[in-house]
Amino acid sequence: MAKRGKKYVDAAKLRDKTKLYTLDEAISLVKKMAEITKRNFDQTVEMAIRLNVDPRYPDQMVRGSVVLPHGLGKPIKVVVFAQGEKADLKSINTNNSTAPKWAKELGHKERK
């Protein structure tokens, strides 16, 4: 059997395997464990919740959305091509129908 690291063993001692934790208790326990096992990257936690619903029935469907605290990734870059009055335009919506117009205006990209 493989040996566990010292930080892992210290963090594992905090958890009681026979106890069922409430959500608040579990979150505080995970935070305590994270303090013990400091890492040089953002640590993540997975959580599985049993809701006891049957998704076959429409009144028991569970749907929703979550706003993440740090967004989903790269920030959006906005480019504006405008003259005169339209210089106040904040963004441009490009899709398959408008992209060829801008491609003609900008020219093709040089490949290295």
Coordinates of C-alpha atoms in Angstrom, one line a residue:
M1 CA 0.0 0.0 0.0
A2 CA 1.3 3.4 -0.9
K3 CA 2.3 5.8 1.8
R4 CA 0.5 9.1 2.2
G5 CA 2.2 12.4 2.7
K6 CA 2.5 14.1 6.1
K7 CA 0.1 17.0 5.2
Y8 CA -2.5 14.5 3.9
V9 CA -2.3 12.4 7.0
D10 CA -2.7 15.5 9.2
A11 CA -5.7 16.7 7.2
A12 CA -7.3 13.3 7.3
K13 CA -7.1 13.2 11.1
L14 CA -9.6 16.1 11.2
R15 CA -12.3 14.1 9.5
D16 CA -14.5 11.6 11.5
K17 CA -15.5 8.8 9.1
T18 CA -18.5 7.8 11.1
K19 CA -20.1 11.2 11.2
L20 CA -22.5 12.8 8.7
Y21 CA -21.7 16.4 8.4
T22 CA -24.1 19.3 7.7
L23 CA -23.2 21.6 4.8
D24 CA -21.9 24.3 7.0
E25 CA -19.8 21.8 9.0
A26 CA -18.4 20.2 5.8
I27 CA -17.4 23.6 4.3
S28 CA -15.6 24.6 7.5
L29 CA -13.9 21.2 7.6
V30 CA -12.7 21.6 4.0
K31 CA -11.4 25.1 4.8
K32 CA -9.4 23.8 7.8
M33 CA -8.0 21.0 5.6
A34 CA -7.0 23.5 2.9
E35 CA -5.1 25.5 5.5
I36 CA -3.1 22.4 6.5
T37 CA -2.4 21.3 2.9
K38 CA -1.3 24.6 1.4
R39 CA -0.5 24.3 -2.3
N40 CA 0.9 26.6 -5.0
F41 CA -2.3 26.3 -7.1
D42 CA -6.0 26.9 -6.7
Q43 CA -7.4 23.9 -4.9
T44 CA -10.9 22.6 -5.9
V45 CA -13.5 20.6 -4.1
E46 CA -16.2 18.4 -5.7
M47 CA -19.5 17.9 -4.0
A48 CA -22.3 15.4 -4.6
I49 CA -25.7 16.2 -3.2
R50 CA -28.6 13.7 -3.1
L51 CA -31.8 15.7 -3.6
N52 CA -34.2 12.7 -3.7
V53 CA -36.1 14.0 -6.7
D54 CA -37.3 12.0 -9.8
P55 CA -36.4 14.0 -12.9
R56 CA -39.1 12.2 -14.9
Y57 CA -41.7 14.4 -13.3
P58 CA -41.8 18.0 -14.4
D59 CA -42.6 19.3 -10.9
Q60 CA -39.4 17.7 -9.6
M61 CA -36.9 19.1 -12.2
V62 CA -33.9 20.9 -10.7
R63 CA -32.5 23.7 -12.9
G64 CA -30.6 26.8 -12.1
S65 CA -27.6 28.9 -12.8
V66 CA -24.6 30.0 -10.8
V67 CA -22.6 33.2 -11.0
L68 CA -18.9 32.2 -10.6
P69 CA -16.9 34.6 -8.4
H70 CA -14.0 34.9 -10.9
G71 CA -15.8 34.4 -14.2
L72 CA -15.3 31.7 -16.8
G73 CA -11.9 32.5 -18.2
K74 CA -10.4 35.0 -20.5
P75 CA -11.7 38.6 -20.5
I76 CA -13.6 39.7 -23.6
K77 CA -11.6 41.8 -26.1
V78 CA -13.6 44.4 -28.0
V79 CA -12.6 46.0 -31.2
V80 CA -14.4 49.0 -32.7
F81 CA -14.2 50.4 -36.2
A82 CA -16.0 53.8 -36.3
Q83 CA -15.8 57.3 -37.7
G84 CA -17.6 60.5 -36.7
E85 CA -20.8 60.0 -34.7
K86 CA -20.4 56.3 -34.5
A87 CA -17.1 56.6 -32.6
D88 CA -19.2 56.2 -29.4
L89 CA -20.0 52.6 -30.4
K90 CA -18.8 50.2 -27.7
S91 CA -18.7 46.9 -29.4
I92 CA -19.3 45.1 -32.7
N93 CA -21.3 41.9 -33.1
T94 CA -19.7 39.6 -35.6
N95 CA -21.4 36.5 -36.7
N96 CA -21.2 34.5 -39.9
S97 CA -23.2 37.1 -41.9
T98 CA -21.2 40.2 -40.9
A99 CA -17.7 38.6 -40.7
P100 CA -17.0 38.8 -44.5
K101 CA -17.6 42.5 -44.5
W102 CA -14.9 43.0 -41.8
A103 CA -12.6 40.5 -43.4
K104 CA -12.6 42.6 -46.6
E105 CA -11.9 45.8 -44.6
L106 CA -9.1 44.3 -42.5
G107 CA -7.4 42.1 -45.1
H108 CA -6.1 38.6 -44.6
K109 CA -3.8 37.7 -41.7
E110 CA -0.1 37.0 -42.6
R111 CA 0.9 33.4 -41.6
K112 CA 4.3 32.7 -40.1

